[in-house]
Coordinates of C-alpha atoms in Angstrom, one line a residue:
X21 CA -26.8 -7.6 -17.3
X22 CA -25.3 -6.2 -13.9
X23 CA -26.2 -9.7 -12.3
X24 CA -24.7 -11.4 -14.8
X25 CA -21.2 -9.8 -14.4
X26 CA -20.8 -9.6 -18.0
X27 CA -19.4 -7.0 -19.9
X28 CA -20.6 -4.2 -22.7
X29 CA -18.0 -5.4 -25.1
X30 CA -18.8 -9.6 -24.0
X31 CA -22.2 -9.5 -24.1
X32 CA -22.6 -7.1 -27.7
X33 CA -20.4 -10.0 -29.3
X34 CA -23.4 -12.7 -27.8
X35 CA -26.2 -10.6 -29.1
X36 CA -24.6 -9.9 -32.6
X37 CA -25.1 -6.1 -32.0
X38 CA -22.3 -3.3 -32.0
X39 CA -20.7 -1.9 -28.8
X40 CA -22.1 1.0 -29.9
X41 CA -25.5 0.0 -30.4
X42 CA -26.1 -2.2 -27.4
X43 CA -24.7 0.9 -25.0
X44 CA -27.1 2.8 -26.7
X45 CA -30.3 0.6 -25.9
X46 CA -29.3 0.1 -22.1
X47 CA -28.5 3.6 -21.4
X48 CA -32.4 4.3 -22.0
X49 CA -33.5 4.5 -25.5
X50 CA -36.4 2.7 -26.2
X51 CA -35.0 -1.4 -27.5
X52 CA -37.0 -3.5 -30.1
X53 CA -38.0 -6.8 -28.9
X54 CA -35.5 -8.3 -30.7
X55 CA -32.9 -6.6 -28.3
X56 CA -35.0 -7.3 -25.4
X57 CA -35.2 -11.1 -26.0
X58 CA -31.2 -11.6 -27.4
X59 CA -30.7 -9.9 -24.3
X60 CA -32.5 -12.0 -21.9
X61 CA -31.4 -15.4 -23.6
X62 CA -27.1 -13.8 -23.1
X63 CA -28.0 -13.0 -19.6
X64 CA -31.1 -15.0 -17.9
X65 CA -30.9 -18.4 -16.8
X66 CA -33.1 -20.8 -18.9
X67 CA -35.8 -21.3 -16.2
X68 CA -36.6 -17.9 -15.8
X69 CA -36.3 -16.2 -19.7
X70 CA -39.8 -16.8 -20.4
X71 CA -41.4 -14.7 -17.3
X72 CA -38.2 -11.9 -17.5
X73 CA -38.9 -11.8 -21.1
X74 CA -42.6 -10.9 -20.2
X75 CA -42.2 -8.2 -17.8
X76 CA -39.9 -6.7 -20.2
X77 CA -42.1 -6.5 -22.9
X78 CA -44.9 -5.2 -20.6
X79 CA -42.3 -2.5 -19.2
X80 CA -41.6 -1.4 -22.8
X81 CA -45.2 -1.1 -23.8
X82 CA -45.7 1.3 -20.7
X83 CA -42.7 2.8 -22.1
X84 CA -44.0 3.9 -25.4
X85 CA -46.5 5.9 -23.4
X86 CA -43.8 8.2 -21.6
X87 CA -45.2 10.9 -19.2
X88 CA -44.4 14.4 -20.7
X89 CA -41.3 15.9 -19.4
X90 CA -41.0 19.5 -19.0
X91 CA -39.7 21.8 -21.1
X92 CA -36.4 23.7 -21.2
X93 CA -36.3 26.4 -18.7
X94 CA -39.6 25.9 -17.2
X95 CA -40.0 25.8 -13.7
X96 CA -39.4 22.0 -12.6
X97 CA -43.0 21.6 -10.2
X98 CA -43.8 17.9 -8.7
X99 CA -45.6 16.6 -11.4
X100 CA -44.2 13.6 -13.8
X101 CA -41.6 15.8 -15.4
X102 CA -39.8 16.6 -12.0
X103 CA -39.0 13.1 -12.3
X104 CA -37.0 13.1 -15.6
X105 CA -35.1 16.5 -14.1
X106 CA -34.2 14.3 -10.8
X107 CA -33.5 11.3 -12.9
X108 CA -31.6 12.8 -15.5
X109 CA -29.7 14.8 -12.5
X110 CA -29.0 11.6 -10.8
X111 CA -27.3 10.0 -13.8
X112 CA -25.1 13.1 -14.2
X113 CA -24.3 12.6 -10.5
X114 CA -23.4 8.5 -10.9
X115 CA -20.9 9.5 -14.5
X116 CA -19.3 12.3 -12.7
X117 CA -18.7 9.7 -9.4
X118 CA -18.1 7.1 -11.9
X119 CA -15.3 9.5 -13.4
X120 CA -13.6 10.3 -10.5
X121 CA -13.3 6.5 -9.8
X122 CA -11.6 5.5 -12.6
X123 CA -9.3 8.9 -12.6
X124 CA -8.3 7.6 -9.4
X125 CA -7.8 3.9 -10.4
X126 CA -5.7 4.9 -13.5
X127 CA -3.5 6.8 -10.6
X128 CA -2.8 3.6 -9.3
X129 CA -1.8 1.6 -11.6
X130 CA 0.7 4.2 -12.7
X131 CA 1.9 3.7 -8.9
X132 CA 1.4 0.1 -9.0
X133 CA 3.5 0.2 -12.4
X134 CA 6.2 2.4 -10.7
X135 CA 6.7 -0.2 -7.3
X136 CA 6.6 -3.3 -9.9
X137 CA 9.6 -1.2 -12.1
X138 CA 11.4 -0.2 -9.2
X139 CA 11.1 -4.7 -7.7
X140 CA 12.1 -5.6 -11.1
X141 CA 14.8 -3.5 -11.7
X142 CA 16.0 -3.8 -7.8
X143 CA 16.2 -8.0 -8.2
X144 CA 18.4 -8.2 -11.3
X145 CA 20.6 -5.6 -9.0
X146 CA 20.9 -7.5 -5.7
X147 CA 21.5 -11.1 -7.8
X148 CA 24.1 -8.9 -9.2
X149 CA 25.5 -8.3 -6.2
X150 CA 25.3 -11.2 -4.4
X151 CA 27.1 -13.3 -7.2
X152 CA 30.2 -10.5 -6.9
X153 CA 30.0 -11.0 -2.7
X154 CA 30.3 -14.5 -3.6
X155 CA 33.2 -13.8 -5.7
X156 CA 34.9 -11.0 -2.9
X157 CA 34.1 -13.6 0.0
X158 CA 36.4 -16.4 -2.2
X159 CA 39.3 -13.8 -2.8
X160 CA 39.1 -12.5 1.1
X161 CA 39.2 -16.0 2.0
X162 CA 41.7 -16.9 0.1
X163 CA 44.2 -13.7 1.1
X164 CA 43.3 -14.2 4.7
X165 CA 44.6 -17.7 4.6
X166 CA 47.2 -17.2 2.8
X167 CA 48.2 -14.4 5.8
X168 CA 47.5 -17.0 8.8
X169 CA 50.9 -18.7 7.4
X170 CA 52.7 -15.6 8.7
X171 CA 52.7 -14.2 11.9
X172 CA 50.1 -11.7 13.1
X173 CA 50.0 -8.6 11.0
X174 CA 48.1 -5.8 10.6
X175 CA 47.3 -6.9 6.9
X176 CA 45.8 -10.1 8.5
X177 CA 43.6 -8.2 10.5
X178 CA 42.6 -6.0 7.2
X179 CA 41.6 -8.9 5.7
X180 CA 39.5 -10.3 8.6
X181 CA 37.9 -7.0 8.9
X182 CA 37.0 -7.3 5.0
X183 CA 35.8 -10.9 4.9
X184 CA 33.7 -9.8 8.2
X185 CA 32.0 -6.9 6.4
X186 CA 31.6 -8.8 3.7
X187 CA 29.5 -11.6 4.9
X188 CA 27.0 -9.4 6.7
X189 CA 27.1 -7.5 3.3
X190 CA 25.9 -10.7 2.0
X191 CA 23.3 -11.4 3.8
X192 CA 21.9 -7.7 4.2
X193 CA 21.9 -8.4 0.3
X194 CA 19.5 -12.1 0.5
X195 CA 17.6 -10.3 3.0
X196 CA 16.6 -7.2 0.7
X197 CA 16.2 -9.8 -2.4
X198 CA 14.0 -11.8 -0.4
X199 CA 12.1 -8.0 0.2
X200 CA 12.4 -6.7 -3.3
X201 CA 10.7 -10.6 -4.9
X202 CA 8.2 -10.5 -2.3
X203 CA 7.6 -7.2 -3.7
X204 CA 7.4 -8.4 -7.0
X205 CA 4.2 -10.6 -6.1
X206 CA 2.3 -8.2 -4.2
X207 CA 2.9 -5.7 -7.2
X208 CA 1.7 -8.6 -9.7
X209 CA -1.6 -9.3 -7.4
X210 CA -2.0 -5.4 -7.6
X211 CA -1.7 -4.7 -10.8
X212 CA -4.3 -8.0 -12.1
X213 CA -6.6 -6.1 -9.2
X214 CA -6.8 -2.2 -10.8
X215 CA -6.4 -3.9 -14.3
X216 CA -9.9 -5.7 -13.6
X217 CA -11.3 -2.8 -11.8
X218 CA -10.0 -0.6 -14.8
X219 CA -12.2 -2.4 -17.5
X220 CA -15.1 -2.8 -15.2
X221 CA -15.5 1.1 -14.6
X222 CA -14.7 1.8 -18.0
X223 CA -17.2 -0.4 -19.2
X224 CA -19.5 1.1 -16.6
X225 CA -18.5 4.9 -17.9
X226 CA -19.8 3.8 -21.2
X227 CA -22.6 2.7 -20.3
X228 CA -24.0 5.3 -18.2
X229 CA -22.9 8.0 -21.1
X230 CA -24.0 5.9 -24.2
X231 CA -26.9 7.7 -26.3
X232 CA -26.7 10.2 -23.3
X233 CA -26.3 13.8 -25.3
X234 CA -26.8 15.9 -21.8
X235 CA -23.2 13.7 -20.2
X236 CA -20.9 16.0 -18.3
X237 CA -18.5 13.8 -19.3
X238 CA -16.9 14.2 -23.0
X239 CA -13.2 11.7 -22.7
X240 CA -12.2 9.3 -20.5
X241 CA -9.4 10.1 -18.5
X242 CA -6.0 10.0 -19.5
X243 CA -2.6 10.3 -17.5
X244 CA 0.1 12.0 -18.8
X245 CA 3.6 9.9 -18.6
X246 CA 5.8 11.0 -15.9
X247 CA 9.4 10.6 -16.0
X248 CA 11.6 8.3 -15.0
X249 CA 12.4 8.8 -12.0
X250 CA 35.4 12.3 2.5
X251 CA 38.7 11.0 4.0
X252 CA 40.3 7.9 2.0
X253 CA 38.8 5.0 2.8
X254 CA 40.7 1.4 3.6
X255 CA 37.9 -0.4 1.8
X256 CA 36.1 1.4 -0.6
X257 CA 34.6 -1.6 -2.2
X258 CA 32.8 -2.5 0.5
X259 CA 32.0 1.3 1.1
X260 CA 30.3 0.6 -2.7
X261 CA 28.6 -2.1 -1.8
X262 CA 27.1 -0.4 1.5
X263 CA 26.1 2.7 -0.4
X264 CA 24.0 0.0 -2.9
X265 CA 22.2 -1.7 -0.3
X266 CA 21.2 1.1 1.8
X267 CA 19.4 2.4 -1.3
X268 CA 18.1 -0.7 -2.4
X269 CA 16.7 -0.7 1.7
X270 CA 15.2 2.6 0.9
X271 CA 13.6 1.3 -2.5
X272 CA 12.2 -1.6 -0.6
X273 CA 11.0 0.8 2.2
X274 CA 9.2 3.4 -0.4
X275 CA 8.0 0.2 -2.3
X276 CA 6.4 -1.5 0.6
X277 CA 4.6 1.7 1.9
X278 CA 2.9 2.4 -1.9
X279 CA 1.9 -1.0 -1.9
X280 CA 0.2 -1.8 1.3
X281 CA -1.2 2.1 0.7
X282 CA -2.8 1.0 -2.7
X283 CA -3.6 -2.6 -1.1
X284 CA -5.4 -0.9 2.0
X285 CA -7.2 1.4 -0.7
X286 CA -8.4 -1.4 -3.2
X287 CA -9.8 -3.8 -0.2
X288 CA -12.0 -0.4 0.9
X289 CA -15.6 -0.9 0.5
X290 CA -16.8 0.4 -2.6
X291 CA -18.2 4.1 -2.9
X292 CA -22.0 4.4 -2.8
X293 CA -22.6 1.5 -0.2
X294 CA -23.7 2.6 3.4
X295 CA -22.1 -0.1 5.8
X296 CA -24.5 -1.0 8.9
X297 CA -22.8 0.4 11.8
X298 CA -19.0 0.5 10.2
X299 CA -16.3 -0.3 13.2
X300 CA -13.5 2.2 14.3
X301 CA -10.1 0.1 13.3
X302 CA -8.1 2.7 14.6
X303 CA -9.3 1.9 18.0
X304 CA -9.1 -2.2 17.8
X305 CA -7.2 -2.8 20.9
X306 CA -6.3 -6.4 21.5
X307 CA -8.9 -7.8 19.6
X308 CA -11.7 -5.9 20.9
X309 CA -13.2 -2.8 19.3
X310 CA -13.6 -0.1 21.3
X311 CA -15.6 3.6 19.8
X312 CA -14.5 5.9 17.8
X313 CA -13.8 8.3 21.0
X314 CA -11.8 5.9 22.6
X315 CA -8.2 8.0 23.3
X316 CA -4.9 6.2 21.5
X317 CA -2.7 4.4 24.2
X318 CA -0.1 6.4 25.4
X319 CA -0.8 9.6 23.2
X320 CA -1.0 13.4 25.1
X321 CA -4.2 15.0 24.4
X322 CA -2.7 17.3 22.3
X323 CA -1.8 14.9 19.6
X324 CA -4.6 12.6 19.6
X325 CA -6.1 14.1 16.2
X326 CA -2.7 14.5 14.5
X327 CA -1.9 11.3 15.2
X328 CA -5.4 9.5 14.0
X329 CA -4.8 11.4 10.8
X330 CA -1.6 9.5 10.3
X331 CA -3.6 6.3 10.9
X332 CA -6.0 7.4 8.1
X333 CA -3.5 6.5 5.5
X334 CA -1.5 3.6 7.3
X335 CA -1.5 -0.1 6.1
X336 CA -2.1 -1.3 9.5
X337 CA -3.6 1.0 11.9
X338 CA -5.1 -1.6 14.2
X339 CA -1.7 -3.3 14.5
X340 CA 0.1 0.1 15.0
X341 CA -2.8 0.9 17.7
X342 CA -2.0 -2.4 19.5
X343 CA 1.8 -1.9 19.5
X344 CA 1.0 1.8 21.5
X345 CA -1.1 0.1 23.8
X346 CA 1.6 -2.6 24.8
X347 CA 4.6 -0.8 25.2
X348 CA 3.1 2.4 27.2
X349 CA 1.7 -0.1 29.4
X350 CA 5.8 -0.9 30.9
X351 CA 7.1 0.9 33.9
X352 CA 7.7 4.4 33.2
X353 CA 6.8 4.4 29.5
X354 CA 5.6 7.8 28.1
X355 CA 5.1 8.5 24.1
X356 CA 6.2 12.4 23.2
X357 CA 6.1 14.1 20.4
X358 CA 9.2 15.7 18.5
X359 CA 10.5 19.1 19.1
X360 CA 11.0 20.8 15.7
X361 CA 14.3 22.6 15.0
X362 CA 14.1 26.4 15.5
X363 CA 10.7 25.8 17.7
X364 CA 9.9 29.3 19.9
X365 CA 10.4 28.7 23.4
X366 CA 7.3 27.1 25.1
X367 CA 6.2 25.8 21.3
X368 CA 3.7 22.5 21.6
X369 CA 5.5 19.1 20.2
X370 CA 4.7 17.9 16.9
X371 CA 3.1 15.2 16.7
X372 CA 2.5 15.1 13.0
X373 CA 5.2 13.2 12.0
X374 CA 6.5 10.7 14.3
X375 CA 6.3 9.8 18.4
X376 CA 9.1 9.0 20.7
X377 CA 8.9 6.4 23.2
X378 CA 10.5 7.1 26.4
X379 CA 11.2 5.4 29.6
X380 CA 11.5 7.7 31.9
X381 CA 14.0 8.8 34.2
X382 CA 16.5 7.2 31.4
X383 CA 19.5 9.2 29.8
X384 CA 18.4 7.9 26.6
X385 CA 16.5 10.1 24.3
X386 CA 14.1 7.5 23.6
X387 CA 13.9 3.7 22.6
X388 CA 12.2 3.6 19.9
X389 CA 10.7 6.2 17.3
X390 CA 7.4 4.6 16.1
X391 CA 5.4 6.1 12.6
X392 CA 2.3 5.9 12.3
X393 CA 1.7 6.6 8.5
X394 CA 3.8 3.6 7.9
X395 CA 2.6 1.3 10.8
X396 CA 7.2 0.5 10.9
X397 CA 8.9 1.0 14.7
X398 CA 12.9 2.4 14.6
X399 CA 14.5 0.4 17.4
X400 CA 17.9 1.7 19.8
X401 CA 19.5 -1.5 18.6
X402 CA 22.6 -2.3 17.1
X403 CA 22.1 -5.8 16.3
X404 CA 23.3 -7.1 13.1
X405 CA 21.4 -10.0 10.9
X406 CA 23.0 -12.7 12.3
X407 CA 21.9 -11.8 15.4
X408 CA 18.1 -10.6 14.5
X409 CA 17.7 -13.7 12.7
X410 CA 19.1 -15.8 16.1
X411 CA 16.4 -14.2 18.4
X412 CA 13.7 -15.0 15.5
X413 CA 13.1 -11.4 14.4
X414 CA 13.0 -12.3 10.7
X415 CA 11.2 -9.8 9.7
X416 CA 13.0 -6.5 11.0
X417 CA 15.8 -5.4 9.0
X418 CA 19.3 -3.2 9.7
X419 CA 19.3 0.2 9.0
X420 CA 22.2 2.3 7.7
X421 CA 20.5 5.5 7.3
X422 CA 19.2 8.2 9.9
X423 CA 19.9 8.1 13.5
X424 CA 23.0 6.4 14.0
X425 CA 21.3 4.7 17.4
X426 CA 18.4 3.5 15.9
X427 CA 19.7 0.6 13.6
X428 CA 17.1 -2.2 13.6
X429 CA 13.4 -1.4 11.9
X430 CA 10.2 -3.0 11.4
X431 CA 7.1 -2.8 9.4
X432 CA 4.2 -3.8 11.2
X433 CA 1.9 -5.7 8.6
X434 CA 0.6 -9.4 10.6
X435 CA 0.6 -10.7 13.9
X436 CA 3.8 -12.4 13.4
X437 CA 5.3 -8.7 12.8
X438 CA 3.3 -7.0 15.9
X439 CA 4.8 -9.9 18.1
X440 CA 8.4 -9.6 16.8
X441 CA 8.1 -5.9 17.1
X442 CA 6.9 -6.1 20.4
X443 CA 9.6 -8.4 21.6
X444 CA 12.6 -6.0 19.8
X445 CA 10.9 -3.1 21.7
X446 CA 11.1 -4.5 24.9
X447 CA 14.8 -5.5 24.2
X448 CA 15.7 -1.8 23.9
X449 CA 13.3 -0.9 26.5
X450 CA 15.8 -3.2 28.9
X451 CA 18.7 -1.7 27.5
X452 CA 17.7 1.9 28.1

């Protein structure tokens, strides 16, 4: 049954046997030959049902003659009925694993579930807003030409100022659509993968406790439902508008870090199989693997561990590995940790939430702040879209939140990122 990939409920509908039943027989009690031959014709390829069908039959004749198992709180010795106590421990072992897998599965798809509400919701509000910028770029245009016919004025130059703010408005608003849809897929992708994986461990659940009255396990897991989560200004419209699309930034943000989380999870090698010799991707430098000893680029002793437990839950640790090693190799480049407010005098740096990179000898606290739980770099740049999109770093956005010097980010997530990271970095390196 396991090689043919099909399932309990599938396959009891080809044998003409309950659910119920058919979980019964393959979780160990003894089947007729009637079960063992519809079984063999759902599942076998024609060729070979005649000799499986044999060794069956011959397995369940030496199975009517069972070796005596011990009895209850006897002393379990090495003869046959230590063997039912191990087996019978062992399957106890595989329902409770089994358990925790699909606890853990159900957990993300509520998360999947939560990044697909929060896309869904976030596209009807940026084609919203795009269709009113539209509408506000037409009525600025119009009221700033219909100023050019008078001389210069400080209304004109209100009005340029408006139509100004809001084109890049605009286009901050495609930019976070073109996020929040791409979203949308990989949350659709997502959710197909842990809706497959969902019926394949419950179906594998069921199995292992059918017609098993010792199971540790008496329900399947259920989640419970969580709930939904100044001075006057000259243009508050457009002070509106900015408010909206620095949270939909920060949706986008939150959304992309659950996703490549859960994406990184679901592409782990399944529980229970031993890889041969499994490499170190937190230590892929350029291409080439190096041990797990090897030190991160750039990283003090004293934060090497905090900072490879960071990497533990990134998306791309490799990527964010080979970011480090680049930059610290420029002139005078040294990565710090961050001095906590309220730190005693003398107090080691923390490096258990973020890293600073510094060119020394600079005024400048740093040009760049680089995460690696999130694999994303915070840039010392001020450039706007027009002028991200002009150098060909399409894929690192403005930012209107935290530091007001660090205004450009990117997520690391392909080589295409990694390279326009790297080329942003060395801008504000130069500039620093």
């Amino acid at each position: 049954m396991d090689d043919s990939g099909k399932t309990l409920a599938v396959l009891s509908g080809e044998i003409s046997m309950s659910k119920a039943q058919t979980g019964v027989y393959l979780a160990g009690k003894l089947p007729t030959p009637a079960f063992i031959a519809a079984l063999i014709r759902a599942t076998v390829r024609p060729e070979l049902r005649e000799r499986r069908q044999e060794e069956a039959l011959a397995l369940r004749e030496q199975a009517m003659r069972p070796a005596p198992r011990t009895t209850p709180g006897a002393p379990v010795s090495a003869g046959p009925g230590a063997g039912y106590a191990v087996e019978l421990a062992a399957a106890q072992a595989r329902q409770i694993e089994t358990y925790d897998r699909l606890t853990r599965t159900l957990e993300q798809r509520a998360e999947v579930e939560r990044a697909k509400n929060n896309s869904d919701k976030l596209v009807m509000v940026l084609l919203n807003m795009i269709h009113q910028l539209d509408r506000r770029l037409n009525d600025l245009a119009k009221e700033r030409d219909q100023l050019l016919n008078r001389p210069r004025s400080e209304a004109l130059e209100d009005a340029e100022r408006k139509l100004a703010r809001a084109e890049e408005q605009e286009q901050r608003a495609r930019a976070e659509l073109r996020r929040a849809e791409e979203k949308q897929r990989q949350a659709e992708d997502l959710e197909a993968r842990v809706t497959d994986q969902l019926r394949r461990l419950t179906d594998e659940l069921d199995r292992l406790r059918a017609g098993d009255t010792t199971s540790p396990i008496e329900t399947l897991p259920v989640l419970s439902d969580e709930p939904e989560a100044g001075p006057v200004s000259v243009d508050p419209v457009g002070d509106d508008i900015d408010a909206v699309l620095a949270r939909a930034s920060q949706v986008n943000d939150e959304d992309n870090t659950t996703l490549n989380r859960l994406t990184s999870e679901l592409n782990e090698p399944t529980v229970g199989v031993v890889q041969d010799n499994p490499p170190d991707t937190l230590a892929v430098l350029a291409g080439h693997s190096a041990s797990a000893a090897s030190p991160l680029p750039g990283v003090p002793d004293e934060g090497q561990e905090a900072v490879r437990a960071l990497l533990r839950r990134s998306p791309a640790p490799d990527l964010f590995v080979r970011f480090l090693a680049e930059a610290t190799r420029w002139e005078n480049v040294q990565v710090h940790g961050i001095k906590r407010q309220n730190a005693q005098p003398g107090a080691p740096l923390d490096y258990s939430g973020y890293l600073r990179l510094r060119r020394q000898g600079s005024q400048f606290g740093g040009f760049a702040y680089v995460y690696a739980e999130h694999s994303s770099i915070n840039l010392r740049l001020h450039h706007t879209r027009d002028q991200l999109d002009a150098i060909g770093a399409t894929r690192a956005r403005t930012r209107n939140t935290g530091h007001r010097a660090y205004r450009v980010s990117i997520d690391l997530t392909d080589e295409s990122s990694l390279t326009q990271a790297l080329h942003l970095a060395a801008l504000a390196y130069d500039a620093t």
